[in-house]
PDB file of C-alpha atoms in Angstrom:
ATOM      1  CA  UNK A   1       0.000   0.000   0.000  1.00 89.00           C
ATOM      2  CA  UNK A   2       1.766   3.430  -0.949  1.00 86.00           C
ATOM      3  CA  UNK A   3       1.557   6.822   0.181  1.00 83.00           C
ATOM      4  CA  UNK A   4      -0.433   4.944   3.190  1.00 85.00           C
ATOM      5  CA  UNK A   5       0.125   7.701   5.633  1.00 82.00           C
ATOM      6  CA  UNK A   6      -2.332  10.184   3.409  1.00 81.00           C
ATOM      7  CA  UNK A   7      -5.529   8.019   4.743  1.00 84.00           C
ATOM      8  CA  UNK A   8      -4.759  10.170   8.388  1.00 79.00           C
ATOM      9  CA  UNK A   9      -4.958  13.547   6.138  1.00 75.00           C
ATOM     10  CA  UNK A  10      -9.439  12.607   6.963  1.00 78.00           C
ATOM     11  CA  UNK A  11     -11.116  11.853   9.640  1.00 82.00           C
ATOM     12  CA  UNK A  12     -13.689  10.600   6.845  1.00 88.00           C
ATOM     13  CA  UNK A  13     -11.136   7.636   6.627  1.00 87.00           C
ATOM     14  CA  UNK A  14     -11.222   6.188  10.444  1.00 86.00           C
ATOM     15  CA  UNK A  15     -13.488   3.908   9.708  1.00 90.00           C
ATOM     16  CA  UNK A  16     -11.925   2.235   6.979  1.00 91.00           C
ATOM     17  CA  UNK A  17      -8.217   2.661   8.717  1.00 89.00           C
ATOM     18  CA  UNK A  18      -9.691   0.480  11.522  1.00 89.00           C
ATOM     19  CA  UNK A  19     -11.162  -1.792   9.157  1.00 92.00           C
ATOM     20  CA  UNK A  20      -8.464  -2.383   7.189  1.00 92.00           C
ATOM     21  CA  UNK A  21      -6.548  -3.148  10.207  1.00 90.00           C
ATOM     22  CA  UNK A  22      -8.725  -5.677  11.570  1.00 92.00           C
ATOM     23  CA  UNK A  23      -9.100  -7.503   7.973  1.00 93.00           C
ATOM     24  CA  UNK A  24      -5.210  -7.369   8.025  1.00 92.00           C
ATOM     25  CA  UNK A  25      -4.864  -8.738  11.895  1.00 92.00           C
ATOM     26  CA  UNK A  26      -7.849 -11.561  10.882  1.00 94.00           C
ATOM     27  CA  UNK A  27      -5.884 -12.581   7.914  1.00 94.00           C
ATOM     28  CA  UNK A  28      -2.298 -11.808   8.498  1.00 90.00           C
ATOM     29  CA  UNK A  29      -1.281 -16.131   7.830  1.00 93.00           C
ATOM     30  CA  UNK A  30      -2.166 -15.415   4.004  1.00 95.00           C
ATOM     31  CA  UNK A  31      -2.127 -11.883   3.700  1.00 93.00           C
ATOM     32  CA  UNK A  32       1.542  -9.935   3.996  1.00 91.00           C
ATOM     33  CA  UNK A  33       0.889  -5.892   4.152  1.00 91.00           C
ATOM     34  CA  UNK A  34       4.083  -3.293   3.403  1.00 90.00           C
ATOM     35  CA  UNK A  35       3.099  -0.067   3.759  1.00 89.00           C
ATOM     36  CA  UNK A  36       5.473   2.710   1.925  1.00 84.00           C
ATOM     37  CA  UNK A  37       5.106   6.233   1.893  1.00 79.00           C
ATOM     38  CA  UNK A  38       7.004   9.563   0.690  1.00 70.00           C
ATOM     39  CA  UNK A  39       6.362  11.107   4.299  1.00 73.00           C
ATOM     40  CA  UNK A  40       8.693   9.542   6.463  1.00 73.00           C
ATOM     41  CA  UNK A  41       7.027  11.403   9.517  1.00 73.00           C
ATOM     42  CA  UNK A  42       3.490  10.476   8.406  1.00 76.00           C
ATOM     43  CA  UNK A  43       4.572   7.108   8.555  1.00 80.00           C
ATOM     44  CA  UNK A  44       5.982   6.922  11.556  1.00 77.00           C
ATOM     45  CA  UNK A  45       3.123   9.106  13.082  1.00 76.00           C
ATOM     46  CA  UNK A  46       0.522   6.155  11.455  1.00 80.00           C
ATOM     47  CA  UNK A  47       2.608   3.328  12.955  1.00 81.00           C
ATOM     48  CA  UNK A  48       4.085   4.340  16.206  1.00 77.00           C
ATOM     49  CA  UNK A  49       1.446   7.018  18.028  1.00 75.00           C
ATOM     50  CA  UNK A  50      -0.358   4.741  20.883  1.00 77.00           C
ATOM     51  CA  UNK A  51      -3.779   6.032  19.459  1.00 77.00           C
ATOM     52  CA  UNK A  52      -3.095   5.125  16.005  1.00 77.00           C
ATOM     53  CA  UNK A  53      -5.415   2.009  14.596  1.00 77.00           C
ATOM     54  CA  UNK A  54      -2.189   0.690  13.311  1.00 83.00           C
ATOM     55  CA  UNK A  55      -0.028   1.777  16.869  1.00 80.00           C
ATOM     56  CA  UNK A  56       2.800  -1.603  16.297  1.00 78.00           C
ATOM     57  CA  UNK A  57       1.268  -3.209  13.532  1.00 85.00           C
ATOM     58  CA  UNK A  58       4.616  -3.965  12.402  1.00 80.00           C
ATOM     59  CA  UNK A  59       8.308  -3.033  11.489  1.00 78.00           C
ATOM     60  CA  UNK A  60       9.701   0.265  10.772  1.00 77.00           C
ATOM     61  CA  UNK A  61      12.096  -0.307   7.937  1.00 78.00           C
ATOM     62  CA  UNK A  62      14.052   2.641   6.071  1.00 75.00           C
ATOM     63  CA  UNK A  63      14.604   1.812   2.290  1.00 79.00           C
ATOM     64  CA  UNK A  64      17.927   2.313   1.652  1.00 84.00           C
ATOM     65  CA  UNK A  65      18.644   5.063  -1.452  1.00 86.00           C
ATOM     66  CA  UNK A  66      19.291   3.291  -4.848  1.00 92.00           C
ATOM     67  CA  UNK A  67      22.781   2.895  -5.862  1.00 95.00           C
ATOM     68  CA  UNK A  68      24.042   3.300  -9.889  1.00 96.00           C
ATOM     69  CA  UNK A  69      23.327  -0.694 -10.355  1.00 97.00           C
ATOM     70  CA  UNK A  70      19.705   0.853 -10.074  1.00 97.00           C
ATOM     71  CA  UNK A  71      19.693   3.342 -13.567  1.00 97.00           C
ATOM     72  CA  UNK A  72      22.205   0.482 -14.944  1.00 97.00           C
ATOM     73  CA  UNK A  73      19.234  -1.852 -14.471  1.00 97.00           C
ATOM     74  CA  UNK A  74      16.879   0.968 -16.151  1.00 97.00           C
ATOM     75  CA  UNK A  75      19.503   1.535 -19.124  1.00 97.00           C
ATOM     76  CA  UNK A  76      20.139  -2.118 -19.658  1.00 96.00           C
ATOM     77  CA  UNK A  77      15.902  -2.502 -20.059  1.00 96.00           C
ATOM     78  CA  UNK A  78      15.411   0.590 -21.938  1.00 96.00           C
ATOM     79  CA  UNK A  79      18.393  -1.174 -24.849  1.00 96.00           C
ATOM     80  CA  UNK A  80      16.065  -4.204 -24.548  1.00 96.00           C
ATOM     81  CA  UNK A  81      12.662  -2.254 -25.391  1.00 94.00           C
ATOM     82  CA  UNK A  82      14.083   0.198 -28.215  1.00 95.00           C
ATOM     83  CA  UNK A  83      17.509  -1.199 -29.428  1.00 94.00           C
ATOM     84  CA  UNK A  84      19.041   2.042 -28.180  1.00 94.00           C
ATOM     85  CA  UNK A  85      21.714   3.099 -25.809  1.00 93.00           C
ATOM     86  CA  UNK A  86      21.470   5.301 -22.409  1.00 94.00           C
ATOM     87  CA  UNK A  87      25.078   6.564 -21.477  1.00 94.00           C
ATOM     88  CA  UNK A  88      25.290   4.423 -18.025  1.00 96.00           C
ATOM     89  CA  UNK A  89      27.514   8.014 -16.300  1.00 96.00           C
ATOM     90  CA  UNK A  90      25.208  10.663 -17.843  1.00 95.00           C
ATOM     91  CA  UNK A  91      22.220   8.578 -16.525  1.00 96.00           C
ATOM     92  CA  UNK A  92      23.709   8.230 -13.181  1.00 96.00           C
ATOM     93  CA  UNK A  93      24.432  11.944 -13.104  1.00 94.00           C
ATOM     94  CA  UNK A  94      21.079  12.907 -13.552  1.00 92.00           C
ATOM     95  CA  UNK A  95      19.409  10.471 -11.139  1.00 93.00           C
ATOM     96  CA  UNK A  96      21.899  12.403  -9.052  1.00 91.00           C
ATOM     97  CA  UNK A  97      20.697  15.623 -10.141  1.00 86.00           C
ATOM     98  CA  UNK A  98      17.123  14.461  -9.310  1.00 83.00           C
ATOM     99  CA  UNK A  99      17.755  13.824  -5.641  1.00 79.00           C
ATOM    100  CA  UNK A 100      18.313  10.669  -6.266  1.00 86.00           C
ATOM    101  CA  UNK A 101      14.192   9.977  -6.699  1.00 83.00           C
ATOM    102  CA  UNK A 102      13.532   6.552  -8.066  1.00 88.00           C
ATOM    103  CA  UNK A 103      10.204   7.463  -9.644  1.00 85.00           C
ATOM    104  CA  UNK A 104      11.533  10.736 -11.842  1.00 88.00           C
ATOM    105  CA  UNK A 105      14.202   8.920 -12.895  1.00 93.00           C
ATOM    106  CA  UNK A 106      11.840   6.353 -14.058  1.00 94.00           C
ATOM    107  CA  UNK A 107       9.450   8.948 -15.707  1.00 92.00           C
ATOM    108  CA  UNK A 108      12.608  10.280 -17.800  1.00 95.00           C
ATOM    109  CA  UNK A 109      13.838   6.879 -19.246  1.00 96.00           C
ATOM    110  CA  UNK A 110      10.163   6.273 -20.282  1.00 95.00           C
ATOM    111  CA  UNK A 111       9.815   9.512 -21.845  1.00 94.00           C
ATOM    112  CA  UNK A 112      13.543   8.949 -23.583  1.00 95.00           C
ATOM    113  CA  UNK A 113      11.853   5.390 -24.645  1.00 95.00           C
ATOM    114  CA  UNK A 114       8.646   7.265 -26.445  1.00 94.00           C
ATOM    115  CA  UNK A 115      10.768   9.693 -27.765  1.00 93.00           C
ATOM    116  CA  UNK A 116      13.672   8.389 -30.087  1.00 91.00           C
ATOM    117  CA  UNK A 117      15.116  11.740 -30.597  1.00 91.00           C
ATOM    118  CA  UNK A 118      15.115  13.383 -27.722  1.00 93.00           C
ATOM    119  CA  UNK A 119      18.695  14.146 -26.270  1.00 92.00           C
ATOM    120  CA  UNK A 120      18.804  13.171 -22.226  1.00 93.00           C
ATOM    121  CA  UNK A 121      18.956  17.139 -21.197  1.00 90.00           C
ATOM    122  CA  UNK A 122      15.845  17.928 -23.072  1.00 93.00           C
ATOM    123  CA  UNK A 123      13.885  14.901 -21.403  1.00 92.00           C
ATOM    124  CA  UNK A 124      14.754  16.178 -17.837  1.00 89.00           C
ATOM    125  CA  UNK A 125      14.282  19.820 -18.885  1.00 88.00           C
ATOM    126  CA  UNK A 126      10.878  18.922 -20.164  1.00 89.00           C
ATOM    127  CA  UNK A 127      10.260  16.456 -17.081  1.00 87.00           C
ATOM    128  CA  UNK A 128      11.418  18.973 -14.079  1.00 80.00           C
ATOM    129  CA  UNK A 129       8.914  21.546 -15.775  1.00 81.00           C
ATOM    130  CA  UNK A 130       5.525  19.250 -15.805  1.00 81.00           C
ATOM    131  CA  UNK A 131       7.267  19.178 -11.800  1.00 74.00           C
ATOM    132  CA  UNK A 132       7.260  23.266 -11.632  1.00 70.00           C
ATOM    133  CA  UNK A 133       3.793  23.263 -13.257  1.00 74.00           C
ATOM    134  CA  UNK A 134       1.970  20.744 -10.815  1.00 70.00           C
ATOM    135  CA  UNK A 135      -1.107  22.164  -9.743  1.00 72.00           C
ATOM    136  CA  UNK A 136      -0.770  19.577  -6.746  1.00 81.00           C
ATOM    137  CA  UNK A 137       2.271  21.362  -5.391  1.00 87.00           C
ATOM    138  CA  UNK A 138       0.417  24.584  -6.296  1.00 87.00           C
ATOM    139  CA  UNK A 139      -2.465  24.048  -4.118  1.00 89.00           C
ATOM    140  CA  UNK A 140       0.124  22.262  -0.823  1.00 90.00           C
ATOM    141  CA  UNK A 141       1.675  25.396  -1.062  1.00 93.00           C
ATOM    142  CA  UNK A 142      -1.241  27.893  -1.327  1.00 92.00           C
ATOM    143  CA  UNK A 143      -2.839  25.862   1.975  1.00 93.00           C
ATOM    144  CA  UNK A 144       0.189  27.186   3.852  1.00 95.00           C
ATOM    145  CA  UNK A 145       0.140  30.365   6.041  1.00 95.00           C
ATOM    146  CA  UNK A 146       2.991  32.852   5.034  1.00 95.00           C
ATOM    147  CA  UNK A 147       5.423  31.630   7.815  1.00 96.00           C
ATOM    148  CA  UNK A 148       5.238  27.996   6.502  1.00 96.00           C
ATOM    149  CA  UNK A 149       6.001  29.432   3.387  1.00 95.00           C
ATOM    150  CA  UNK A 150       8.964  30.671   4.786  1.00 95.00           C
ATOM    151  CA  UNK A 151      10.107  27.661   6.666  1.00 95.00           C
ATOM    152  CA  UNK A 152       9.649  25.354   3.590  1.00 96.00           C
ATOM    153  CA  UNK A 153      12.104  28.152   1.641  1.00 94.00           C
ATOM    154  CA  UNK A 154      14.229  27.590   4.260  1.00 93.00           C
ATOM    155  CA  UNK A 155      14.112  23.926   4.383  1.00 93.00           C
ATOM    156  CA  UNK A 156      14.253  23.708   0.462  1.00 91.00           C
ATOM    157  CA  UNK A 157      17.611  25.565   0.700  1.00 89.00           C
ATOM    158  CA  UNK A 158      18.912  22.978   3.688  1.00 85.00           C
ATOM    159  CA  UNK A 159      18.499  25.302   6.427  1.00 84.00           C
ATOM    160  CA  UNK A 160      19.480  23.903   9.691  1.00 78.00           C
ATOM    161  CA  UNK A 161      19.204  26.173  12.419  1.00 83.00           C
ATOM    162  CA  UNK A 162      15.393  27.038  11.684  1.00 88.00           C
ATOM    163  CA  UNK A 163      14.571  27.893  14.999  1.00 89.00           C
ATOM    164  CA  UNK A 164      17.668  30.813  15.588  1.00 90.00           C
ATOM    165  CA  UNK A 165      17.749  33.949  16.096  1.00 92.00           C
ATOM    166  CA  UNK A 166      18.989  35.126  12.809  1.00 92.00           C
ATOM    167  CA  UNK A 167      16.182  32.954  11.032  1.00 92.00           C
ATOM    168  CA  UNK A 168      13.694  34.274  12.903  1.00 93.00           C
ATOM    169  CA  UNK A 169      14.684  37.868  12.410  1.00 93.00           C
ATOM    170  CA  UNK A 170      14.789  37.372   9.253  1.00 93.00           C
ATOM    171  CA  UNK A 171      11.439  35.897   9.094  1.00 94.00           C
ATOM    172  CA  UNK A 172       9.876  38.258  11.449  1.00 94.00           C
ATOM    173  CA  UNK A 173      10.937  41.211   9.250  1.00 93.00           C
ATOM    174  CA  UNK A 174       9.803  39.462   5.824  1.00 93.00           C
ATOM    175  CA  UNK A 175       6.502  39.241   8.441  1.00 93.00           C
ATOM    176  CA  UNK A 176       6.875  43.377   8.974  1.00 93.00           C
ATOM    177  CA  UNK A 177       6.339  42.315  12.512  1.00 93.00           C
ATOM    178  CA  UNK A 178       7.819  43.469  15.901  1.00 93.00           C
ATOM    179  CA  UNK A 179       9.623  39.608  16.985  1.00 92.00           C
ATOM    180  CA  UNK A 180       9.010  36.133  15.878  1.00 94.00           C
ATOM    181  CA  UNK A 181       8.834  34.003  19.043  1.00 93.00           C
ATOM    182  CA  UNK A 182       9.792  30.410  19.618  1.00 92.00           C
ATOM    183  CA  UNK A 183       6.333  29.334  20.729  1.00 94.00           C
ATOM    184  CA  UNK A 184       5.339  30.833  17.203  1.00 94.00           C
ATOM    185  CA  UNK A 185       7.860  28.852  15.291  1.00 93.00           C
ATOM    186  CA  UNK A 186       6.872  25.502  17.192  1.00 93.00           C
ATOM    187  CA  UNK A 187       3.173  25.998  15.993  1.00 95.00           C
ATOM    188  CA  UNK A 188       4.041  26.672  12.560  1.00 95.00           C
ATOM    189  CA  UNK A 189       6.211  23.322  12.510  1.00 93.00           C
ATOM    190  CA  UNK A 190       3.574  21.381  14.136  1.00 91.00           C
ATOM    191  CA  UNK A 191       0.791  22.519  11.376  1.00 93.00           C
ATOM    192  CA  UNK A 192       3.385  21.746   8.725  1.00 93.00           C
ATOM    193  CA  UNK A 193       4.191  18.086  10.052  1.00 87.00           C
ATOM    194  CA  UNK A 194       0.308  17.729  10.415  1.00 85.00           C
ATOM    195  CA  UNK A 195      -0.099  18.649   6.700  1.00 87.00           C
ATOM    196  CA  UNK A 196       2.484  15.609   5.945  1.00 83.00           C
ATOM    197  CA  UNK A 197       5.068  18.410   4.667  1.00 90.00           C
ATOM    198  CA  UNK A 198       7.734  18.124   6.804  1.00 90.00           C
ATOM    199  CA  UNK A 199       9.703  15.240   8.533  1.00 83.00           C
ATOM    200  CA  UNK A 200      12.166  15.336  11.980  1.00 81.00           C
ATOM    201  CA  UNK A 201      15.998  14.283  11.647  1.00 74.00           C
ATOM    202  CA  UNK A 202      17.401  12.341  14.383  1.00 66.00           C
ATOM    203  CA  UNK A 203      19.255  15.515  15.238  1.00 62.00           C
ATOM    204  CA  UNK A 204      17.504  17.701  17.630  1.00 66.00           C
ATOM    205  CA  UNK A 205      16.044  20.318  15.991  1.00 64.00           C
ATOM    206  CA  UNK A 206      16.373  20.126  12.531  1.00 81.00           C
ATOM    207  CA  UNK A 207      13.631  19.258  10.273  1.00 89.00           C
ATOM    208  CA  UNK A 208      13.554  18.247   5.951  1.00 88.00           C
ATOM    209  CA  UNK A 209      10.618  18.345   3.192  1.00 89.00           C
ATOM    210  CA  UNK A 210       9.227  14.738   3.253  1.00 82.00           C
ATOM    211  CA  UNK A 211       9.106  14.884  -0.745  1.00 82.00           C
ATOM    212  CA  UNK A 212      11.895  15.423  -2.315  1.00 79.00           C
ATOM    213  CA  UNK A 213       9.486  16.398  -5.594  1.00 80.00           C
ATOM    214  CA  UNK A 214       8.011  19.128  -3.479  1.00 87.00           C
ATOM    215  CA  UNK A 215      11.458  20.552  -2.340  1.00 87.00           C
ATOM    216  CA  UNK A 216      12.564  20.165  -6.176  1.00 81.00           C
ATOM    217  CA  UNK A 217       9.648  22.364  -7.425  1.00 85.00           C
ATOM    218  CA  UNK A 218      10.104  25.010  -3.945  1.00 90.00           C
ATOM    219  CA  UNK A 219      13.280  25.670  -5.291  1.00 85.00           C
ATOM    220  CA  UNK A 220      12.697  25.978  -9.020  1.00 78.00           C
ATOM    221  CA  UNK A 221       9.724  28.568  -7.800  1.00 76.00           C
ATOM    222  CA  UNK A 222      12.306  30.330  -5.712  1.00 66.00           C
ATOM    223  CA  UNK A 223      14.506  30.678  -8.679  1.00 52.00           C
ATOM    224  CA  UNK A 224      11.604  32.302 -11.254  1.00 43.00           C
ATOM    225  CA  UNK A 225      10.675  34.825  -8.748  1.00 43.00           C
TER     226      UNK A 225
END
């Protein structure tokens, strides 16, 4: 089951969360569940909080990032479906260019594949703007108050010390207000890890975008404007 953790975005879905786990639980000798998920916080809020239906329902297993054998694998198919070469490095590059996201990698050897003359550039050009135009991201982003606008900015650009005092100067005066307390700052990260937006490193207070497709279109944005 993928991008699981978006049933908790509705209370409409309670109903069916707890149902699902109990047709799971009644079945579980014949029927094996994984659960994935782009929100690595939404996850772990779905699987480890004591009043979630699915509160240790199983195993919390990272997947580990995909290594070059991985676009090898997608080169070496895309020969076998069009008699064609992918240059193994440029591919590589690219998937390293793309944050090292399985899916858009994906999406740009299929597009290469329907394509036959389309040089590798053009294909991600083409394939990071249908990312920038994504109404989707459009809408995530319009649902956020202007100081989770600012944090994601920040986050897009690998800000670490989010909660500072420079950062929240900064903010404060981009806010034209008087000070931008801590309290403040906590509530704004809370609503943003409630809207499945944000995710918690290990390190103490320091926070990433959960999708890396979301922090790839934050920063083309920040670049047009």
């Amino acid at each position: 089951l993928d991008e699981v953790q978006m049933l908790t975005q509705s209370k409409k879905n309670d109903q069916f969360i707890a149902g699902l786990r109990t047709a799971l639980d009644i079945n579980k000798d014949s029927v094996k569940a994984i659960f994935t998920g782009s929100s690595r916080d939404g996850l772990r809020r779905m699987f480890s909080e004591k009043t979630a239906p699915f509160f240790h329902f199983g195993q919390n297993l990272p997947f580990p990032e995909l290594g070059k054998e991985f676009t090898d694998h997608l080169a070496t198919i895309f020969q076998k479906a069009t008699q064609r070469k992918l240059d193994l490095d440029v591919l590589w590059e690219v998937f390293l260019e793309m944050e090292k996201v399985p899916q858009l990698v994906r999406s740009l050897v299929e597009r290469l594949a329907l394509n036959p003359n389309m040089p590798i550039n053009q294909a991600k050009t083409e394939l990071l703007a249908d990312i920038l135009n994504d109404r989707a991201f459009e809408q995530m982003w319009d649902n956020c108050s202007p100081l989770e606008q600012f944090v994601l900015q920040e986050l897009a650009n690998d800000a670490v010390a989010i909660f500072s005092e420079k950062t929240r100067s900064e903010f404060s005066k981009k806010l034209e207000i008087p000070e931008l307390s801590v309290p403040r700052m906590q509530s704004a990260m809370r609503s943003l890890s409630r809207k499945l937006l944000i995710g918690r490193s290990p390190v103490r207070g320091q926070y990433f975008i959960d999708d890396p497709n979301f922090k790839s279109w934050i920063q083309k944005m920040g670049n047009i404007h």
